[in-house]
PDB file of C-alpha atoms in Angstrom:
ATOM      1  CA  UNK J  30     132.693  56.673 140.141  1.00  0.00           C
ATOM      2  CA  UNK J  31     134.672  54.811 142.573  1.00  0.00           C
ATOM      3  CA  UNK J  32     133.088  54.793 146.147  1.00  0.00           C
ATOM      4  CA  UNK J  33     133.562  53.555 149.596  1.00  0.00           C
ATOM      5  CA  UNK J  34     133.175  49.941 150.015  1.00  0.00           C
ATOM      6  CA  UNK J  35     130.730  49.104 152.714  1.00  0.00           C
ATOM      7  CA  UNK J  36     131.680  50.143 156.427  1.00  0.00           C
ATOM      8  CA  UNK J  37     132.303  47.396 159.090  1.00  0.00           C
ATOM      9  CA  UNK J  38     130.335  47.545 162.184  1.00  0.00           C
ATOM     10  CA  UNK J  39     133.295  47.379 164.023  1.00  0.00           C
ATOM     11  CA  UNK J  40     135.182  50.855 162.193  1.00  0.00           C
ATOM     12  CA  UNK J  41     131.700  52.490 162.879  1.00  0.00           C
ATOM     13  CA  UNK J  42     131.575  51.752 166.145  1.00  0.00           C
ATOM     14  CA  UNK J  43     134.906  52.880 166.581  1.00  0.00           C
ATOM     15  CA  UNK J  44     133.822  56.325 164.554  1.00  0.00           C
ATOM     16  CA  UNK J  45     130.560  56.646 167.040  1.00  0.00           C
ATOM     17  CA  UNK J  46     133.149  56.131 169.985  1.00  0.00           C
ATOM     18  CA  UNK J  47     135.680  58.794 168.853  1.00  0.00           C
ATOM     19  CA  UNK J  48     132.964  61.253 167.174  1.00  0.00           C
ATOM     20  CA  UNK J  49     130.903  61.686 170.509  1.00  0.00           C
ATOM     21  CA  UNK J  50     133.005  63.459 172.076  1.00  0.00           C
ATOM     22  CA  UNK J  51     133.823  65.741 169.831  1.00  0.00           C
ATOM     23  CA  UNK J  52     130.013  67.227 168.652  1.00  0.00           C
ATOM     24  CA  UNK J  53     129.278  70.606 168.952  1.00  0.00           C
ATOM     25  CA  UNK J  54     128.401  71.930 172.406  1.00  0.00           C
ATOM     26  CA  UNK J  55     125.461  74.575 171.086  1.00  0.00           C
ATOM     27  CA  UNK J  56     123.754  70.886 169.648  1.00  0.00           C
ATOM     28  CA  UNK J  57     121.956  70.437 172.933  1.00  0.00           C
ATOM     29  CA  UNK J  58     119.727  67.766 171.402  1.00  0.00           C
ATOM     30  CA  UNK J  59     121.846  64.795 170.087  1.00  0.00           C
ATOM     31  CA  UNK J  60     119.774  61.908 168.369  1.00  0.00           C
ATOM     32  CA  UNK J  61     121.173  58.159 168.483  1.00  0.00           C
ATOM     33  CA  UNK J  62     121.470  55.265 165.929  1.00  0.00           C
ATOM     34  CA  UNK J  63     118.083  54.108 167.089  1.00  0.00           C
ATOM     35  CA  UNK J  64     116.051  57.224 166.870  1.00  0.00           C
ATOM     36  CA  UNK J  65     117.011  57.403 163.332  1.00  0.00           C
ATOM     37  CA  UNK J  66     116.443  53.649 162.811  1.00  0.00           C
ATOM     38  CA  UNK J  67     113.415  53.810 163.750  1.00  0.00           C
ATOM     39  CA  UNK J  68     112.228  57.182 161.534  1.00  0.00           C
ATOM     40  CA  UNK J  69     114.168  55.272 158.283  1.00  0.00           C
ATOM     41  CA  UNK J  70     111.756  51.733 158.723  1.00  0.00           C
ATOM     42  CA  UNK J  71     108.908  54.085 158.022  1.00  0.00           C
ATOM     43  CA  UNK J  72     110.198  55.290 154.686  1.00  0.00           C
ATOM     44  CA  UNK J  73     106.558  56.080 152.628  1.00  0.00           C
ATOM     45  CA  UNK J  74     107.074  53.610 149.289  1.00  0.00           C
ATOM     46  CA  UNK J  75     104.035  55.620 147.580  1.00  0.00           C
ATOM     47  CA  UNK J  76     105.451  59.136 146.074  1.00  0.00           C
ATOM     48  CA  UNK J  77     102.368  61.162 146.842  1.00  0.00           C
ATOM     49  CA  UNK J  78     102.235  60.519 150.292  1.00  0.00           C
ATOM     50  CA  UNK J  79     106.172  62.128 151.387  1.00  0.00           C
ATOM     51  CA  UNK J  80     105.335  65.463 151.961  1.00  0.00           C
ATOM     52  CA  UNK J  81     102.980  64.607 154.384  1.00  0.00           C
ATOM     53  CA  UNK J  82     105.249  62.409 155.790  1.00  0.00           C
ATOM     54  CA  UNK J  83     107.616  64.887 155.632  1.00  0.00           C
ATOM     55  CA  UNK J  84     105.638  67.451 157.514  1.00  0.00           C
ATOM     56  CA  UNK J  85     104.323  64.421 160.008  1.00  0.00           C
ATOM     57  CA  UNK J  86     108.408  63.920 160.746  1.00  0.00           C
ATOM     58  CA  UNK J  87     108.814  67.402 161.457  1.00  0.00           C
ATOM     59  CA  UNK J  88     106.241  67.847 163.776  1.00  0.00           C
ATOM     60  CA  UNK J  89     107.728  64.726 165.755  1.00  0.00           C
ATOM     61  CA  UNK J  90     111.296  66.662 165.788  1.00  0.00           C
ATOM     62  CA  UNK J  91     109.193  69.241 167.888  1.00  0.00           C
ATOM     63  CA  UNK J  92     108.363  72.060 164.903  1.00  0.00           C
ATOM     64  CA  UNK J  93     105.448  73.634 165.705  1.00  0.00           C
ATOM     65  CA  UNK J  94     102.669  73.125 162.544  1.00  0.00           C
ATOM     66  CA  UNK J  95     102.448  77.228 162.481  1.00  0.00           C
ATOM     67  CA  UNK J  96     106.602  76.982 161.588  1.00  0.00           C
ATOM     68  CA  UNK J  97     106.344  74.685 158.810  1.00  0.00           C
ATOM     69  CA  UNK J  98     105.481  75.966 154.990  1.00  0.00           C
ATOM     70  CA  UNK J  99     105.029  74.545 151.794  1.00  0.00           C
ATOM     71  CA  UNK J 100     105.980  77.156 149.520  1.00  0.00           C
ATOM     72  CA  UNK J 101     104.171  76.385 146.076  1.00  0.00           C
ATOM     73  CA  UNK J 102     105.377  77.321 143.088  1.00  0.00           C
ATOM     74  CA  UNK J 103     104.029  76.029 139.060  1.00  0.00           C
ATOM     75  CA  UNK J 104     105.188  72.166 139.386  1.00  0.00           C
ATOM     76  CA  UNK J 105     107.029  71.825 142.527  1.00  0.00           C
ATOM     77  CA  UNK J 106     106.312  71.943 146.621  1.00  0.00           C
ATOM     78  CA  UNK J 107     108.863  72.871 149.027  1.00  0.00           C
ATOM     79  CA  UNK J 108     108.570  72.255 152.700  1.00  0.00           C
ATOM     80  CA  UNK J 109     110.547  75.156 154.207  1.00  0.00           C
ATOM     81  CA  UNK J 110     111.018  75.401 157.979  1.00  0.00           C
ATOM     82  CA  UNK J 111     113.174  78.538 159.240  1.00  0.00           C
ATOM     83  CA  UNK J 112     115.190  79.051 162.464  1.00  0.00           C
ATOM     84  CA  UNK J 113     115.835  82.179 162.958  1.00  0.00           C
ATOM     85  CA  UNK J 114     119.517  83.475 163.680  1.00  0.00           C
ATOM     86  CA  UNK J 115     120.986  86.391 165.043  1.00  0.00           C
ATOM     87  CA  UNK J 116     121.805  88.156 161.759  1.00  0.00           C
ATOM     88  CA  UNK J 117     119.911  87.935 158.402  1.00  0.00           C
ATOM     89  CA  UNK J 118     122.592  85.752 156.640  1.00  0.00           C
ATOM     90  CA  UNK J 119     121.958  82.111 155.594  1.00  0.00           C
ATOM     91  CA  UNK J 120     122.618  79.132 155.698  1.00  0.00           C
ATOM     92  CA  UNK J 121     120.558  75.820 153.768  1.00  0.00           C
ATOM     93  CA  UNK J 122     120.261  72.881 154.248  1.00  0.00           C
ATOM     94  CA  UNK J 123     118.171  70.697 152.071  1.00  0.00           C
ATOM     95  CA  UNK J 124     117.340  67.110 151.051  1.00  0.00           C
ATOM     96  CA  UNK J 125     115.071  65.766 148.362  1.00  0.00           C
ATOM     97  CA  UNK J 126     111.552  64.095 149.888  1.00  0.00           C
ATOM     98  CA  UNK J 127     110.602  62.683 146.218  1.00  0.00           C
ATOM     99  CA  UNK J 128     111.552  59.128 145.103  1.00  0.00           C
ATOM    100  CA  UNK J 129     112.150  57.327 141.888  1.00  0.00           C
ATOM    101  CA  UNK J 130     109.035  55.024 140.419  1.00  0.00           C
ATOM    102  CA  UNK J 131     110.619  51.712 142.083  1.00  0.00           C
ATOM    103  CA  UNK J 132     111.271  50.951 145.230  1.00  0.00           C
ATOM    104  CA  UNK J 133     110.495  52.921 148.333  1.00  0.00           C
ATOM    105  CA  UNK J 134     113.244  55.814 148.384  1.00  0.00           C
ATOM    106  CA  UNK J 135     114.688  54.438 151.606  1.00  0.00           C
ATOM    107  CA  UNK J 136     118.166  55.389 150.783  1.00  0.00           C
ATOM    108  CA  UNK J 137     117.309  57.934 147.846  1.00  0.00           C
ATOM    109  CA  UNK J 138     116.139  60.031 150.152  1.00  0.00           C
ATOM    110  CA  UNK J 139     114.397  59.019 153.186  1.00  0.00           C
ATOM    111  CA  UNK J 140     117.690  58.744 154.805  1.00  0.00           C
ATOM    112  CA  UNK J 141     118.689  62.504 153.838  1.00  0.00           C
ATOM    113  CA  UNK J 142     115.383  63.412 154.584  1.00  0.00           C
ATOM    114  CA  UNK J 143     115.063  61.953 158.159  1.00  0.00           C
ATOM    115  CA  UNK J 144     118.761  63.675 158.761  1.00  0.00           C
ATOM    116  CA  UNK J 145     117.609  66.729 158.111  1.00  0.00           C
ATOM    117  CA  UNK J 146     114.257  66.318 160.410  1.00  0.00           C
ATOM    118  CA  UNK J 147     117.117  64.969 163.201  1.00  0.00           C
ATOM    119  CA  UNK J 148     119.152  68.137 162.577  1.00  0.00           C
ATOM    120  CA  UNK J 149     116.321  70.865 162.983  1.00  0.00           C
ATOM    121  CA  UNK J 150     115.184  68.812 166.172  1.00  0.00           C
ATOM    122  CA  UNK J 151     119.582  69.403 167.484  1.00  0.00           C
ATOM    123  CA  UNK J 152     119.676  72.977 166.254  1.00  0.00           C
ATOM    124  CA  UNK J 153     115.696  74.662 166.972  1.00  0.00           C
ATOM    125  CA  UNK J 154     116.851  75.562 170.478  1.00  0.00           C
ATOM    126  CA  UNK J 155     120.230  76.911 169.686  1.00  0.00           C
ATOM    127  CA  UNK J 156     121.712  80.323 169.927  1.00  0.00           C
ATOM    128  CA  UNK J 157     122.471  80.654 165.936  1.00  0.00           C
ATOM    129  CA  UNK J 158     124.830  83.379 164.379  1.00  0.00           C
ATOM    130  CA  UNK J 159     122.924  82.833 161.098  1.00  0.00           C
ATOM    131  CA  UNK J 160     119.367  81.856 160.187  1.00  0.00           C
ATOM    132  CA  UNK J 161     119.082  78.155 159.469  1.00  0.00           C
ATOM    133  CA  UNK J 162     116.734  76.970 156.134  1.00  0.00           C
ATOM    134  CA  UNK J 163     115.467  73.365 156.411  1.00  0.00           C
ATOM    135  CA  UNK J 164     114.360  72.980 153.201  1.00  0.00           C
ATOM    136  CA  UNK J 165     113.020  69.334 151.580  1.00  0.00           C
ATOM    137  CA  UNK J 166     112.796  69.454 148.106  1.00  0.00           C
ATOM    138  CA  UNK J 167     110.128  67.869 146.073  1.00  0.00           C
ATOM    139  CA  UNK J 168     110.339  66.484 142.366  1.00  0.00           C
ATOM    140  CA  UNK J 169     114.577  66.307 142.203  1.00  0.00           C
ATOM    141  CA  UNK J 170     113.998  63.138 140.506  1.00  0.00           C
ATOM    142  CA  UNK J 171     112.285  65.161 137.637  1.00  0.00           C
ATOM    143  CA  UNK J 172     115.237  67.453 137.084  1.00  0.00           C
ATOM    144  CA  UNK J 173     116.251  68.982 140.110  1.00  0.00           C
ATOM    145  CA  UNK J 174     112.804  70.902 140.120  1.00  0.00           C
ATOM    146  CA  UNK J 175     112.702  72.071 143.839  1.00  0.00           C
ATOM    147  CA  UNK J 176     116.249  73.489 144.421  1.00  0.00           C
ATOM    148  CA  UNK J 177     115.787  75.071 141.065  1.00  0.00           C
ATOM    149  CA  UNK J 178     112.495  76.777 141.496  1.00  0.00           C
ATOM    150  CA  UNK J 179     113.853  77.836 145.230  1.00  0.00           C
ATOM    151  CA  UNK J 180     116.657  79.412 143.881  1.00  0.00           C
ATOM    152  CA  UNK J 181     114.853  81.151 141.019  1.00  0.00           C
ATOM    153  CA  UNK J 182     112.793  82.834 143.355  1.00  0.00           C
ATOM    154  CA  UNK J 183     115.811  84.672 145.673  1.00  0.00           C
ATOM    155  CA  UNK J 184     116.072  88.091 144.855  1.00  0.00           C
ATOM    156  CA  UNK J 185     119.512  89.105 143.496  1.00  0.00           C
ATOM    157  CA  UNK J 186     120.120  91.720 145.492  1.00  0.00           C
ATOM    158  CA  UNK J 187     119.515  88.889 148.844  1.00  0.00           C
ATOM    159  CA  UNK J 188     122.055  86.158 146.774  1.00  0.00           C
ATOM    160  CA  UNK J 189     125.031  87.280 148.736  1.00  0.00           C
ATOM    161  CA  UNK J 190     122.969  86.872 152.104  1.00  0.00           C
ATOM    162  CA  UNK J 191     122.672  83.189 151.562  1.00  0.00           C
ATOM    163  CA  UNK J 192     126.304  81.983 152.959  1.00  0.00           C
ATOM    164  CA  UNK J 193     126.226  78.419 151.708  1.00  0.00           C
ATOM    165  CA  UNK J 194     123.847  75.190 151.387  1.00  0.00           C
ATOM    166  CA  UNK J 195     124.297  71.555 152.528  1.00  0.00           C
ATOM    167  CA  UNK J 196     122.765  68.860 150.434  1.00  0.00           C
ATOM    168  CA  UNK J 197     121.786  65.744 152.213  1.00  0.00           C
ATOM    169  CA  UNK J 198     121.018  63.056 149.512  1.00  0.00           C
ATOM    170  CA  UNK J 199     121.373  59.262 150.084  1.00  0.00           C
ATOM    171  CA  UNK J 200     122.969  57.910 153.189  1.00  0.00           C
ATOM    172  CA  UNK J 201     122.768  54.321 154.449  1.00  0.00           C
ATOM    173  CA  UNK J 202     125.607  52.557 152.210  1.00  0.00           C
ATOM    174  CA  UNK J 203     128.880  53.560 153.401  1.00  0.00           C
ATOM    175  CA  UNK J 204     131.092  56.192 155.048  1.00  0.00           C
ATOM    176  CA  UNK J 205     130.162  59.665 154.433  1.00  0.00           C
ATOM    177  CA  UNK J 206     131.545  61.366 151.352  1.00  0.00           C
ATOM    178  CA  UNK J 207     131.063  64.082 149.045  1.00  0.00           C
ATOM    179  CA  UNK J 208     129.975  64.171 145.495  1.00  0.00           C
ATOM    180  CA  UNK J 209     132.682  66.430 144.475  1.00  0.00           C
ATOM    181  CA  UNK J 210     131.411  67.724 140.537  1.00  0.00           C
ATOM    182  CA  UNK J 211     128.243  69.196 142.486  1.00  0.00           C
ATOM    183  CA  UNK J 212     130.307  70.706 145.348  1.00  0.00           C
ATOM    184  CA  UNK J 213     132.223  73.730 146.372  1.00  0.00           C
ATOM    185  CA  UNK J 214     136.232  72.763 146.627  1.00  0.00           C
ATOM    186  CA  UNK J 215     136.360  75.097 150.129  1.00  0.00           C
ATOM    187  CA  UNK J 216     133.264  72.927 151.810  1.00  0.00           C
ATOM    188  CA  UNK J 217     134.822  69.450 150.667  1.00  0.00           C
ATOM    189  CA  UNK J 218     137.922  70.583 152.110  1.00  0.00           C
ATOM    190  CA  UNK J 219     136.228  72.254 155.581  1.00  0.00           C
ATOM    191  CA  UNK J 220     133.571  68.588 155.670  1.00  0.00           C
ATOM    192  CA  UNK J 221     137.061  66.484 155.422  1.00  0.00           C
ATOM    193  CA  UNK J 222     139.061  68.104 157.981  1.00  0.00           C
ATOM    194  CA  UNK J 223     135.809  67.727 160.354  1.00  0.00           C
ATOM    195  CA  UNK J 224     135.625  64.363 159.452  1.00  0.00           C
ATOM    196  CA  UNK J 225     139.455  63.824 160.319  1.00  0.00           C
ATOM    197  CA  UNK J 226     138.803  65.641 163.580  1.00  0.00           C
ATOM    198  CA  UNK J 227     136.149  64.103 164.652  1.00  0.00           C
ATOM    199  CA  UNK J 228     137.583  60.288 163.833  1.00  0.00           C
ATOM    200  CA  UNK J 229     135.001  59.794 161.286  1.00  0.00           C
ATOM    201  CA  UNK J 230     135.778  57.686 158.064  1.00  0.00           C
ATOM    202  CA  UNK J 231     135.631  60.045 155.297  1.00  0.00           C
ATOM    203  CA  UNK J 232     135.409  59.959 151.317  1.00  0.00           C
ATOM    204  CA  UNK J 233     135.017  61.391 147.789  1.00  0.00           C
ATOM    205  CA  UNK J 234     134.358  60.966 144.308  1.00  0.00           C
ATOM    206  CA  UNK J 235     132.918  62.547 141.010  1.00  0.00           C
ATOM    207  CA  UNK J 236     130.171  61.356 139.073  1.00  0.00           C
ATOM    208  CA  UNK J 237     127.869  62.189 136.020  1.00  0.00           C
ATOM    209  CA  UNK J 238     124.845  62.189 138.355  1.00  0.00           C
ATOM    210  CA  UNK J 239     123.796  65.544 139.663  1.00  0.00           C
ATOM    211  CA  UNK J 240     122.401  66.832 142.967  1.00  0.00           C
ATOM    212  CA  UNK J 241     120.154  69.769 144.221  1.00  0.00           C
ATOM    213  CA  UNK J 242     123.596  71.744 145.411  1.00  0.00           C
ATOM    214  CA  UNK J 243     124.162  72.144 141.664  1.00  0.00           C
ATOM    215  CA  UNK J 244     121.404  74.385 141.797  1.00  0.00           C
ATOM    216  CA  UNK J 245     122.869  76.968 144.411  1.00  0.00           C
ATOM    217  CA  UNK J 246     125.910  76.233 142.565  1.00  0.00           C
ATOM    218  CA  UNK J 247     125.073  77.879 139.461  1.00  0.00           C
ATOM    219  CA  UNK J 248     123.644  80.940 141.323  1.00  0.00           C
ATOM    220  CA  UNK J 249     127.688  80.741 143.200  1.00  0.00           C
ATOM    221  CA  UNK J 250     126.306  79.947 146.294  1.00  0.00           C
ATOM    222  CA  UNK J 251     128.245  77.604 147.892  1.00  0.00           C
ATOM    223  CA  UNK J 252     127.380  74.207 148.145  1.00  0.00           C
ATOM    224  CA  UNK J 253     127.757  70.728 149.241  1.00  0.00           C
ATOM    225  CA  UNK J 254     126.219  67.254 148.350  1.00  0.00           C
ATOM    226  CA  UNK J 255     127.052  64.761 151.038  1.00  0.00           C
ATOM    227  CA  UNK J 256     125.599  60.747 150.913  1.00  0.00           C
ATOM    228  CA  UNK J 257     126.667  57.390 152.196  1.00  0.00           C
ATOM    229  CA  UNK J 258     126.540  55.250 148.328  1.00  0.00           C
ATOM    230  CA  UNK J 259     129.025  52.118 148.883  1.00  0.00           C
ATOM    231  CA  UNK J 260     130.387  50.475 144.833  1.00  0.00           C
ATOM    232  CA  UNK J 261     126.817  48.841 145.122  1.00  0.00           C
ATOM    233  CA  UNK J 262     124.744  51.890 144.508  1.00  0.00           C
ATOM    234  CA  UNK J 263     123.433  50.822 141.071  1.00  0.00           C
ATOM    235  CA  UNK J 264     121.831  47.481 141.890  1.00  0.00           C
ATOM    236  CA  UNK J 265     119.460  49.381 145.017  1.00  0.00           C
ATOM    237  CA  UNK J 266     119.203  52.991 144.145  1.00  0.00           C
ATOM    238  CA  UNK J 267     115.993  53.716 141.940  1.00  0.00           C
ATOM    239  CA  UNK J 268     115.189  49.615 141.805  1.00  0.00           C
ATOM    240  CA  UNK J 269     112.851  47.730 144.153  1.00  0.00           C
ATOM    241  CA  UNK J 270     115.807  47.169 146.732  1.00  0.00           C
ATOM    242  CA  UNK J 271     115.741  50.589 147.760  1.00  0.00           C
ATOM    243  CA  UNK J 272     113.933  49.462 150.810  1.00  0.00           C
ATOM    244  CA  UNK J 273     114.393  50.243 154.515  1.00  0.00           C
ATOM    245  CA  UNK J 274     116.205  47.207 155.146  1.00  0.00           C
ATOM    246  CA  UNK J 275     118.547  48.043 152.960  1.00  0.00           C
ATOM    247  CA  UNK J 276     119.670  50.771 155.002  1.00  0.00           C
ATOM    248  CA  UNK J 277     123.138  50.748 157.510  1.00  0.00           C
ATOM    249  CA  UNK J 278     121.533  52.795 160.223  1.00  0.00           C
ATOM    250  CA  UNK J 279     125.294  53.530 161.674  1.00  0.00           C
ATOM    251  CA  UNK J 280     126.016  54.455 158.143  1.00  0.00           C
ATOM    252  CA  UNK J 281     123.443  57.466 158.053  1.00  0.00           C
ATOM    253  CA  UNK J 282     124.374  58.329 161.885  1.00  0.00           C
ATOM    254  CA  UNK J 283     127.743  58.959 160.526  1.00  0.00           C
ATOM    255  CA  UNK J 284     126.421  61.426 158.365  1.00  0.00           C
ATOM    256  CA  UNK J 285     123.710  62.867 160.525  1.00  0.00           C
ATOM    257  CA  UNK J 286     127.153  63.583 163.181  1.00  0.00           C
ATOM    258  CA  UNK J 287     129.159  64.911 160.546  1.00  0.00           C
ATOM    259  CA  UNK J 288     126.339  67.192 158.374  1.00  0.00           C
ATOM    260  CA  UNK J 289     125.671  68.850 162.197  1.00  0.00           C
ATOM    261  CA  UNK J 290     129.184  69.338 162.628  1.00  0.00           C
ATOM    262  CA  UNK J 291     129.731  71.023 159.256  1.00  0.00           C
ATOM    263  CA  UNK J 292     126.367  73.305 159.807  1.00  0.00           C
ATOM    264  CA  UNK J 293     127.772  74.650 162.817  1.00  0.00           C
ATOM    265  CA  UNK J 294     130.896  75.170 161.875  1.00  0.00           C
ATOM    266  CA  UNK J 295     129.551  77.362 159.034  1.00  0.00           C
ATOM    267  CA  UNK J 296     127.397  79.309 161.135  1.00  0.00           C
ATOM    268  CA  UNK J 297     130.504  80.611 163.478  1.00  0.00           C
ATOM    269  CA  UNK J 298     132.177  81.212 160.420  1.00  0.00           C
ATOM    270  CA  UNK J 299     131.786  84.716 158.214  1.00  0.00           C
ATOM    271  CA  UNK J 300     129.418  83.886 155.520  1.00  0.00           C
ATOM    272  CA  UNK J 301     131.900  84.576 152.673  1.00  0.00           C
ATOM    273  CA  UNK J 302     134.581  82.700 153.817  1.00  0.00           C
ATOM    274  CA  UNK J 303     133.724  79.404 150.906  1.00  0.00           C
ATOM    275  CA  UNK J 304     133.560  81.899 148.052  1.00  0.00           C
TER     276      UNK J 304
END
């Protein structure tokens, strides 16, 4: 697939200039470039020990221990933390916590995976329409294991309660994009026209590769993958230079602004409206 080229520091800090100001007032606890610099240099490079990490991350965003689960199921753990809205309707959004056998999972997905730690700590103490899911997923690596065994276990008759889901998976490279063959066509539209609104350098491509929205996807949920991959993807993603330093910390800043835009956005709107 053809995908951004690396940003300049210069366009970003343009984009982090423009995109300020245009945030969503309910987000009453913004995080900057640094806070998420420093949570991305302490990527775990040894697979068993991210969902502790995971949890350890949470609990620094301010979740209480009591809030956060790990919902077990045969071959796969889920850290689930929920924030409860004013209705029953749904809204996920997930990133992977596993990493391939080389390198430390910096970009693939520490990045997604400290995002979505930044987000819950923006959104625990806002007046939501919808309940929020903050869901990391473990073993996607394996096959998409965690979205898949999460999914399996909705009941059908709740499917239509869950009004779309937000994948966060690999930022650090480039501007934000979508991976369009895993996506819904009406969220890739609505994350574009935010990203156009909010002055934000904005892509999108297909690919072979798949994501854990393909999972929601095939239950027709709506869904989303978002990431940050530049054209150099292949020679640091699942090799030994997937390493914190690797990582544009404007880059995943850029997506952490626009991913809490989007989230909003979908929680004023009426949950069948990307259908």
């Amino acid at each position: 697939m053809r995908l951004a080229p690396r940003i300049s520091l210069a366009l970003l800090l343009f984009s982090l200039a423009s995109a300020s100001t245009t945030l969503p007032s309910q987000s009453a606890d913004l995080s900057s470039p640094d806070q998420l610099k420093e949570e991305i240099a302490s990527a775990p490079c040894k697979d068993t020990e991210r969902l502790d990490a995971v949890r350890k991350l949470f609990e620094r965003m301010g979740a209480a221990p009591a809030d956060i689960a790990v919902e077990r199921f045969k071959n796969v753990e889920n850290l689930v933390i929920s924030k409860p809205g004013l209705s029953s309707e749904k809204i996920v959004i997930g990133a992977h916590y596993d990493k391939a056998s080389d390198g430390c999972g910096a970009i693939d997905n520490w990045t997604g995976i400290v995002v979505l730690a930044h987000l819950y700590k923006s959104l625990k103490d806002a007046a939501l329409n919808k309940t929020v899911l903050f869901v990391a997923f473990g073993k996607e690596e394996k096959g998409l294991f965690g979205s898949s065994a999460m999914v399996r276990a909705i009941p059908k008759d709740q499917l239509d309660h869950y009004c779309a889901m937000i994948n966060i998976d690999s930022f650090g490279l480039a501007v934000p994009q979508v991976l369009d063959n895993v996506s819904n066509a009406k969220l890739r539209n609505l994350a574009a026209d935010l990203a156009k609104e909010m002055k934000i350098p904005f892509s999108s491509a297909s690919d072979n590769a798949d994501a854990d929205s393909s999972s929601f996807m095939k239950k027709k949920i709506p869904a989303v993958t978002l990431h940050g991959l530049s054209n150099e993807w292949a020679s640091i993603i699942h090799t030994a230079n997937d390493k914190p330093s690797r990582v544009n910390p404007m880059s995943v800043y850029l997506g952490y602004q626009l991913t809490l835009a989007l989230a909003t956005h979908l929680d004023r709107d009426p949950c069948g409206a990307y259908r």
